[in-house]
Amino acid sequence: MSIEFVGMIFPRQWSETRGVRTPDFDLPFIRHHARAHEHAGFDRVLIASGPGSADSLQIAAYAAAHTERLGFMIAHRPALTAPTVAARAFATLDHTTGGGRIRLHAITGITAEPQEGDTLLDKTERYRRADEYLEIVRRTWTAEAPFDFEGRYFNIKGAFSPVKPLQQPHIPISFGGSSDIAYQIAVKHADLYALWGEPLSGVAEQIGKLKAAANAAGVAAPRVSLSVRLILGATEEQAWQRAEQILAQIKANPQFAADSPWQKRIKGTGSERLLAAAARADRHDRALWMPTATAVGAYGDTTALVGTPETVAQALLDYVDLGVTTFLNRGYDPLYDTVDYGRWVIPAVREEVRRRQARFVG
């Protein structure tokens, strides 16, 4: 089993400690940050997507042009683009990035996006629509002849694209969510399932549900990714001092004020799970810390592992023991944390996994 590390890049340097997120571009920073991930040993970076963000495929294309090996996990909202058009765009990018370096990360979202116009659907229906969408995308990537599709949300006649992905049989797909229907769709289409950084018991619970859905469908369960922030210090005391400083900076950010639109957003199942764990205790297991999630309304990968590199590496390995194979880690000081993770955490985790495997084989 190999362990995959995924970072994250934005169009400009930003984190929850660095003021309000804006749509501005900083092309030199994108280049520098992408290269920093590559040099640090990350396998991929996630390119986020949202109603106010830059186009994720374009950001990935730009970053790929300035790197050689780094892969790209491209967040994509099903149904905002026709599935056949999206399939062709991803297949093209799979070639132009060189070496098949992309992954489609499907996100259904907690609420509908304004771009969806008059076809606003509730969350369950958006999951069902995503199911049809991904089916069409995959068939467009693999079909050798025109095909028809008749579903509840899409009706297509004679769909075909001569542009096929470089990766075979098709571009890998990842999927995330904490609703029961999310597990059912993931096992049909995805090879990787993304979870947020919950306590070990919560992650074990979700992996169990994912495996149960796979068993019910008669397929192999996807691999599991865990998204959690890392806060490092040379000593435990220094790490926790830094964590408290980060929390104070987040609380001072007007974007996350108690009466801000950000805090008033509807919470999805994943956010509710994080907030419930935070209500039980600030600290869980070896190093998991919840207040950073509470401070921003638990909108995403907002929990943190805090400690020395040795402590954090061991905490990540605790999740490996549950079956996690991929970690999505980004810092509050985006560039310097990327470098530190590559120096202290990534090689330590990989070396310990190799040591365990060698002992098992021996």
CSV table of C-alpha atoms in Angstrom, one decimal:
chain,number,residue,atom,x,y,z
A,1,MET,CA,0.0,0.0,0.0
A,2,SER,CA,1.4,3.4,-1.0
A,3,ILE,CA,0.4,6.5,0.8
A,4,GLU,CA,-0.7,9.5,-1.3
A,5,PHE,CA,-0.3,13.1,-0.2
A,6,VAL,CA,-2.5,15.9,-1.7
A,7,GLY,CA,-1.9,19.6,-1.1
A,8,MET,CA,-4.0,22.5,-2.3
A,9,ILE,CA,-3.4,25.7,-4.3
A,10,PHE,CA,-5.5,28.8,-4.7
A,11,PRO,CA,-5.3,31.5,-7.4
A,12,ARG,CA,-3.5,33.6,-4.7
A,13,GLN,CA,-2.0,33.1,-1.3
A,14,TRP,CA,-4.9,32.7,1.1
A,15,SER,CA,-5.9,30.9,4.3
A,16,GLU,CA,-8.4,31.6,7.0
A,17,THR,CA,-5.8,33.6,8.9
A,18,ARG,CA,-5.1,35.9,5.9
A,19,GLY,CA,-8.1,38.1,5.5
A,20,VAL,CA,-11.1,37.8,3.2
A,21,ARG,CA,-10.8,35.6,0.2
A,22,THR,CA,-10.9,37.5,-3.1
A,23,PRO,CA,-11.1,36.5,-6.8
A,24,ASP,CA,-7.7,38.1,-7.5
A,25,PHE,CA,-4.9,36.2,-9.4
A,26,ASP,CA,-1.3,36.0,-8.4
A,27,LEU,CA,0.3,34.0,-11.2
A,28,PRO,CA,3.8,34.0,-9.8
A,29,PHE,CA,2.5,32.5,-6.5
A,30,ILE,CA,0.5,29.8,-8.3
A,31,ARG,CA,3.7,28.8,-10.1
A,32,HIS,CA,5.8,28.9,-7.0
A,33,HIS,CA,3.3,27.1,-4.8
A,34,ALA,CA,2.7,24.3,-7.4
A,35,ARG,CA,6.5,23.8,-7.7
A,36,ALA,CA,6.9,23.8,-3.9
A,37,HIS,CA,4.4,21.0,-3.7
A,38,GLU,CA,6.2,19.0,-6.3
A,39,HIS,CA,9.6,19.5,-4.6
A,40,ALA,CA,8.1,18.6,-1.2
A,41,GLY,CA,7.0,15.2,-2.5
A,42,PHE,CA,3.2,15.8,-2.8
A,43,ASP,CA,1.5,13.5,-5.3
A,44,ARG,CA,-1.2,16.0,-6.2
A,45,VAL,CA,-2.8,19.3,-5.4
A,46,LEU,CA,-6.6,19.9,-5.1
A,47,ILE,CA,-7.9,22.8,-7.2
A,48,ALA,CA,-11.1,24.0,-5.5
A,49,SER,CA,-14.3,25.0,-7.2
A,50,GLY,CA,-17.2,27.3,-6.1
A,51,PRO,CA,-19.7,29.8,-7.5
A,52,GLY,CA,-17.2,32.7,-6.9
A,53,SER,CA,-14.0,30.9,-7.7
A,54,ALA,CA,-11.8,30.7,-10.8
A,55,ASP,CA,-12.3,27.9,-13.2
A,56,SER,CA,-10.6,24.9,-11.7
A,57,LEU,CA,-9.6,23.3,-15.1
A,58,GLN,CA,-7.9,26.5,-16.2
A,59,ILE,CA,-5.9,26.8,-12.9
A,60,ALA,CA,-4.8,23.2,-13.2
A,61,ALA,CA,-3.7,23.7,-16.8
A,62,TYR,CA,-1.7,26.8,-15.8
A,63,ALA,CA,0.0,25.0,-12.8
A,64,ALA,CA,0.7,21.9,-14.9
A,65,ALA,CA,2.5,24.0,-17.5
A,66,HIS,CA,5.0,25.0,-14.7
A,67,THR,CA,5.5,21.5,-13.2
A,68,GLU,CA,6.6,18.2,-14.4
A,69,ARG,CA,5.3,15.5,-12.1
A,70,LEU,CA,2.7,17.0,-9.9
A,71,GLY,CA,-0.9,15.6,-10.3
A,72,PHE,CA,-4.1,17.7,-10.1
A,73,MET,CA,-7.3,16.7,-8.2
A,74,ILE,CA,-9.8,19.0,-10.0
A,75,ALA,CA,-13.0,19.8,-8.1
A,76,HIS,CA,-15.9,19.7,-10.5
A,77,ARG,CA,-19.6,20.4,-9.8
A,78,PRO,CA,-21.8,18.0,-11.8
A,79,ALA,CA,-24.4,19.5,-14.0
A,80,LEU,CA,-23.2,23.1,-14.3
A,81,THR,CA,-21.7,21.9,-17.6
A,82,ALA,CA,-23.1,19.4,-20.0
A,83,PRO,CA,-21.6,16.0,-19.1
A,84,THR,CA,-20.4,15.4,-22.7
A,85,VAL,CA,-18.7,18.8,-22.8
A,86,ALA,CA,-17.0,18.3,-19.4
A,87,ALA,CA,-15.8,14.8,-20.4
A,88,ARG,CA,-14.1,16.2,-23.5
A,89,ALA,CA,-12.6,19.0,-21.5
A,90,PHE,CA,-11.1,16.7,-18.9
A,91,ALA,CA,-9.9,14.2,-21.6
A,92,THR,CA,-8.1,17.1,-23.4
A,93,LEU,CA,-6.5,18.3,-20.2
A,94,ASP,CA,-5.4,14.7,-19.5
A,95,HIS,CA,-3.2,14.9,-22.6
A,96,THR,CA,-2.1,18.5,-22.5
A,97,THR,CA,-0.9,18.3,-18.9
A,98,GLY,CA,1.5,15.6,-20.0
A,99,GLY,CA,1.5,12.1,-18.6
A,100,GLY,CA,-2.1,11.9,-17.5
A,101,ARG,CA,-1.8,13.9,-14.3
A,102,ILE,CA,-5.4,14.7,-13.5
A,103,ARG,CA,-8.3,13.4,-11.4
A,104,LEU,CA,-11.9,14.5,-11.4
A,105,HIS,CA,-13.1,15.3,-7.9
A,106,ALA,CA,-16.9,15.4,-8.0
A,107,ILE,CA,-18.6,17.7,-5.5
A,108,THR,CA,-22.4,17.9,-5.2
A,109,GLY,CA,-22.3,20.8,-2.7
A,110,ILE,CA,-24.5,21.4,0.4
A,111,THR,CA,-26.8,23.8,-1.5
A,112,ALA,CA,-27.6,24.5,-5.1
A,113,GLU,CA,-25.4,27.1,-6.9
A,114,PRO,CA,-26.9,30.2,-8.5
A,115,GLN,CA,-25.7,29.0,-11.9
A,116,GLU,CA,-28.2,26.2,-11.8
A,117,GLY,CA,-30.9,28.6,-12.7
A,118,ASP,CA,-34.5,27.3,-12.6
A,119,THR,CA,-33.5,23.7,-12.0
A,120,LEU,CA,-32.8,24.1,-8.3
A,121,LEU,CA,-32.9,20.7,-6.6
A,122,ASP,CA,-32.6,19.5,-3.0
A,123,LYS,CA,-29.5,17.7,-1.8
A,124,THR,CA,-30.7,14.2,-2.4
A,125,GLU,CA,-31.8,15.0,-6.0
A,126,ARG,CA,-28.4,16.7,-6.6
A,127,TYR,CA,-26.7,13.4,-5.6
A,128,ARG,CA,-29.0,11.5,-7.9
A,129,ARG,CA,-28.3,13.9,-10.7
A,130,ALA,CA,-24.5,13.6,-10.0
A,131,ASP,CA,-25.0,9.8,-10.4
A,132,GLU,CA,-26.4,10.2,-13.9
A,133,TYR,CA,-23.8,12.9,-14.8
A,134,LEU,CA,-20.9,10.7,-13.8
A,135,GLU,CA,-22.3,7.8,-15.7
A,136,ILE,CA,-22.5,9.9,-18.9
A,137,VAL,CA,-19.0,11.3,-18.3
A,138,ARG,CA,-17.5,7.8,-17.9
A,139,ARG,CA,-19.3,6.5,-21.0
A,140,THR,CA,-18.2,9.4,-23.0
A,141,TRP,CA,-14.6,8.7,-22.0
A,142,THR,CA,-14.8,5.0,-22.9
A,143,ALA,CA,-17.5,4.5,-25.6
A,144,GLU,CA,-16.2,3.5,-29.0
A,145,ALA,CA,-19.5,4.3,-30.7
A,146,PRO,CA,-22.3,6.9,-30.2
A,147,PHE,CA,-24.6,6.1,-27.4
A,148,ASP,CA,-28.0,7.3,-26.0
A,149,PHE,CA,-28.8,8.0,-22.4
A,150,GLU,CA,-32.3,8.5,-21.0
A,151,GLY,CA,-32.5,9.4,-17.3
A,152,ARG,CA,-34.4,11.5,-15.0
A,153,TYR,CA,-32.1,14.5,-15.3
A,154,PHE,CA,-30.3,13.9,-18.7
A,155,ASN,CA,-31.6,12.7,-22.0
A,156,ILE,CA,-28.8,12.5,-24.7
A,157,LYS,CA,-28.9,11.1,-28.2
A,158,GLY,CA,-25.9,10.0,-30.2
A,159,ALA,CA,-23.3,11.1,-27.6
A,160,PHE,CA,-19.7,10.5,-28.7
A,161,SER,CA,-16.3,12.0,-28.3
A,162,PRO,CA,-13.3,10.8,-30.3
A,163,VAL,CA,-11.0,12.5,-27.8
A,164,LYS,CA,-10.3,9.9,-25.2
A,165,PRO,CA,-8.3,10.3,-21.9
A,166,LEU,CA,-4.7,9.4,-21.8
A,167,GLN,CA,-5.3,7.5,-18.6
A,168,GLN,CA,-7.0,4.2,-19.2
A,169,PRO,CA,-9.7,3.0,-18.9
A,170,HIS,CA,-10.6,6.5,-17.9
A,171,ILE,CA,-9.6,9.5,-15.8
A,172,PRO,CA,-9.9,8.5,-12.1
A,173,ILE,CA,-12.8,10.0,-10.1
A,174,SER,CA,-13.0,10.9,-6.5
A,175,PHE,CA,-16.1,11.6,-4.5
A,176,GLY,CA,-17.0,12.9,-1.1
A,177,GLY,CA,-19.9,13.4,1.3
A,178,SER,CA,-21.3,12.1,4.6
A,179,SER,CA,-24.9,11.3,3.6
A,180,ASP,CA,-25.9,7.7,3.0
A,181,ILE,CA,-26.7,8.3,-0.6
A,182,ALA,CA,-23.1,9.7,-1.1
A,183,TYR,CA,-21.7,6.2,-0.3
A,184,GLN,CA,-24.0,4.6,-2.7
A,185,ILE,CA,-23.0,6.8,-5.6
A,186,ALA,CA,-19.3,6.7,-4.7
A,187,VAL,CA,-19.0,3.0,-5.0
A,188,LYS,CA,-20.5,3.1,-8.5
A,189,HIS,CA,-18.1,5.7,-9.9
A,190,ALA,CA,-15.2,6.5,-7.7
A,191,ASP,CA,-11.9,4.9,-6.8
A,192,LEU,CA,-11.3,7.4,-4.0
A,193,TYR,CA,-13.7,8.6,-1.3
A,194,ALA,CA,-12.9,11.8,0.6
A,195,LEU,CA,-13.6,12.4,4.2
A,196,TRP,CA,-12.9,15.3,6.5
A,197,GLY,CA,-10.7,15.0,9.6
A,198,GLU,CA,-13.0,13.5,12.3
A,199,PRO,CA,-12.0,11.6,15.4
A,200,LEU,CA,-10.8,8.1,14.7
A,201,SER,CA,-14.1,6.6,15.8
A,202,GLY,CA,-16.0,8.8,13.3
A,203,VAL,CA,-13.7,7.9,10.4
A,204,ALA,CA,-14.0,4.2,11.3
A,205,GLU,CA,-17.8,4.6,11.2
A,206,GLN,CA,-17.8,6.2,7.8
A,207,ILE,CA,-15.4,3.7,6.3
A,208,GLY,CA,-17.7,1.0,7.6
A,209,LYS,CA,-20.6,2.6,5.8
A,210,LEU,CA,-18.6,2.9,2.6
A,211,LYS,CA,-17.6,-0.8,2.7
A,212,ALA,CA,-21.2,-1.8,3.4
A,213,ALA,CA,-22.4,0.2,0.4
A,214,ALA,CA,-19.7,-1.5,-1.7
A,215,ASN,CA,-20.7,-5.0,-0.5
A,216,ALA,CA,-24.4,-4.2,-1.3
A,217,ALA,CA,-23.4,-3.2,-4.8
A,218,GLY,CA,-21.1,-6.2,-5.2
A,219,VAL,CA,-18.0,-4.0,-6.0
A,220,ALA,CA,-14.7,-3.2,-4.3
A,221,ALA,CA,-14.8,-0.2,-1.9
A,222,PRO,CA,-13.0,2.9,-3.0
A,223,ARG,CA,-9.8,3.9,-1.3
A,224,VAL,CA,-10.2,6.5,1.4
A,225,SER,CA,-8.8,10.1,1.6
A,226,LEU,CA,-8.7,12.1,4.8
A,227,SER,CA,-8.6,16.0,4.7
A,228,VAL,CA,-7.1,17.5,7.8
A,229,ARG,CA,-4.9,20.6,8.5
A,230,LEU,CA,-1.4,20.2,10.1
A,231,ILE,CA,0.0,22.6,12.7
A,232,LEU,CA,3.6,21.8,13.5
A,233,GLY,CA,6.1,23.0,16.1
A,234,ALA,CA,9.6,22.0,17.1
A,235,THR,CA,8.2,21.1,20.5
A,236,GLU,CA,4.7,20.2,21.7
A,237,GLU,CA,4.5,23.5,23.6
A,238,GLN,CA,5.5,25.5,20.5
A,239,ALA,CA,3.0,23.6,18.3
A,240,TRP,CA,0.2,24.4,20.7
A,241,GLN,CA,1.3,28.0,21.0
A,242,ARG,CA,1.1,28.3,17.2
A,243,ALA,CA,-2.3,26.6,17.2
A,244,GLU,CA,-3.7,29.2,19.6
A,245,GLN,CA,-2.2,32.0,17.5
A,246,ILE,CA,-3.8,30.6,14.4
A,247,LEU,CA,-7.1,30.4,16.2
A,248,ALA,CA,-6.9,34.0,17.3
A,249,GLN,CA,-6.1,35.1,13.8
A,250,ILE,CA,-9.1,33.2,12.4
A,251,LYS,CA,-11.4,34.7,15.0
A,252,ALA,CA,-10.1,38.2,14.0
A,253,ASN,CA,-10.9,37.6,10.4
A,254,PRO,CA,-14.2,39.5,9.6
A,255,GLN,CA,-15.1,36.8,7.0
A,256,PHE,CA,-15.8,34.4,9.9
A,257,ALA,CA,-17.5,36.8,12.3
A,258,ALA,CA,-20.5,35.3,14.1
A,259,ASP,CA,-23.0,37.3,12.2
A,260,SER,CA,-21.3,36.9,8.8
A,261,PRO,CA,-23.0,35.3,5.8
A,262,TRP,CA,-20.3,32.6,5.9
A,263,GLN,CA,-21.3,31.5,9.4
A,264,LYS,CA,-25.0,31.5,8.5
A,265,ARG,CA,-24.6,29.2,5.5
A,266,ILE,CA,-26.6,25.9,5.6
A,267,LYS,CA,-24.6,23.1,7.2
A,268,GLY,CA,-24.3,19.8,5.4
A,269,THR,CA,-24.0,16.4,7.1
A,270,GLY,CA,-20.2,16.5,7.1
A,271,SER,CA,-20.2,19.9,8.8
A,272,GLU,CA,-22.7,18.8,11.4
A,273,ARG,CA,-20.5,15.8,12.2
A,274,LEU,CA,-17.5,18.0,12.8
A,275,LEU,CA,-19.5,20.5,14.9
A,276,ALA,CA,-20.9,17.6,17.0
A,277,ALA,CA,-17.4,16.2,17.6
A,278,ALA,CA,-16.2,19.7,18.6
A,279,ALA,CA,-19.1,20.0,21.0
A,280,ARG,CA,-18.0,16.9,22.8
A,281,ALA,CA,-14.4,18.1,23.2
A,282,ASP,CA,-11.7,20.4,21.8
A,283,ARG,CA,-9.2,17.6,21.6
A,284,HIS,CA,-9.6,14.0,20.4
A,285,ASP,CA,-7.3,11.0,20.1
A,286,ARG,CA,-3.6,11.7,19.8
A,287,ALA,CA,-3.6,15.2,18.3
A,288,LEU,CA,-6.9,16.1,16.7
A,289,TRP,CA,-8.0,19.7,17.5
A,290,MET,CA,-11.5,21.0,16.7
A,291,PRO,CA,-11.7,24.7,17.5
A,292,THR,CA,-10.4,25.7,14.1
A,293,ALA,CA,-13.4,24.0,12.6
A,294,THR,CA,-15.9,25.7,15.0
A,295,ALA,CA,-14.4,29.1,14.4
A,296,VAL,CA,-15.3,28.9,10.6
A,297,GLY,CA,-18.5,27.0,10.8
A,298,ALA,CA,-16.9,23.7,9.8
A,299,TYR,CA,-17.2,24.5,6.1
A,300,GLY,CA,-14.7,21.9,5.0
A,301,ASP,CA,-11.2,20.6,5.9
A,302,THR,CA,-11.0,22.7,9.0
A,303,THR,CA,-9.9,20.4,11.8
A,304,ALA,CA,-6.2,20.2,12.6
A,305,LEU,CA,-3.6,17.8,13.9
A,306,VAL,CA,-1.3,19.6,16.3
A,307,GLY,CA,2.1,18.7,17.6
A,308,THR,CA,5.7,18.0,16.7
A,309,PRO,CA,6.3,16.4,13.3
A,310,GLU,CA,6.7,13.1,15.1
A,311,THR,CA,3.4,13.4,16.9
A,312,VAL,CA,1.6,14.5,13.7
A,313,ALA,CA,3.1,11.7,11.7
A,314,GLN,CA,2.0,9.2,14.2
A,315,ALA,CA,-1.5,10.7,14.3
A,316,LEU,CA,-1.7,10.3,10.5
A,317,LEU,CA,-0.6,6.7,10.9
A,318,ASP,CA,-3.4,6.1,13.3
A,319,TYR,CA,-5.7,6.9,10.3
A,320,VAL,CA,-3.7,4.6,8.1
A,321,ASP,CA,-4.4,1.8,10.5
A,322,LEU,CA,-8.1,2.4,9.9
A,323,GLY,CA,-7.6,2.1,6.1
A,324,VAL,CA,-6.9,5.6,5.0
A,325,THR,CA,-4.5,5.7,2.0
A,326,THR,CA,-4.6,9.4,1.0
A,327,PHE,CA,-4.1,12.6,3.0
A,328,LEU,CA,-5.2,16.0,1.9
A,329,ASN,CA,-3.1,18.4,4.0
A,330,ARG,CA,-2.8,22.2,3.7
A,331,GLY,CA,-1.5,24.8,6.1
A,332,TYR,CA,-2.4,28.1,7.5
A,333,ASP,CA,0.8,29.5,6.1
A,334,PRO,CA,0.4,28.0,2.7
A,335,LEU,CA,3.8,28.2,1.2
A,336,TYR,CA,6.0,27.6,4.2
A,337,ASP,CA,3.8,24.8,5.6
A,338,THR,CA,4.0,23.0,2.2
A,339,VAL,CA,7.8,23.0,2.5
A,340,ASP,CA,7.7,21.9,6.2
A,341,TYR,CA,5.3,19.0,5.4
A,342,GLY,CA,7.6,17.8,2.7
A,343,ARG,CA,10.6,18.1,5.0
A,344,TRP,CA,9.2,16.5,8.2
A,345,VAL,CA,5.9,14.7,7.8
A,346,ILE,CA,5.6,13.2,4.3
A,347,PRO,CA,8.9,11.2,4.4
A,348,ALA,CA,8.3,10.1,8.0
A,349,VAL,CA,4.8,8.6,7.2
A,350,ARG,CA,5.9,7.0,4.0
A,351,GLU,CA,9.0,5.5,5.6
A,352,GLU,CA,7.0,4.0,8.5
A,353,VAL,CA,4.5,2.5,6.1
A,354,ARG,CA,7.3,1.0,4.1
A,355,ARG,CA,8.9,-0.4,7.3
A,356,ARG,CA,5.6,-2.0,8.3
A,357,GLN,CA,5.1,-3.5,4.9
A,358,ALA,CA,8.6,-4.9,4.8
A,359,ARG,CA,8.1,-6.5,8.3
A,360,PHE,CA,4.8,-8.0,7.1
A,361,VAL,CA,6.4,-9.5,4.0
A,362,GLY,CA,9.3,-10.7,6.0
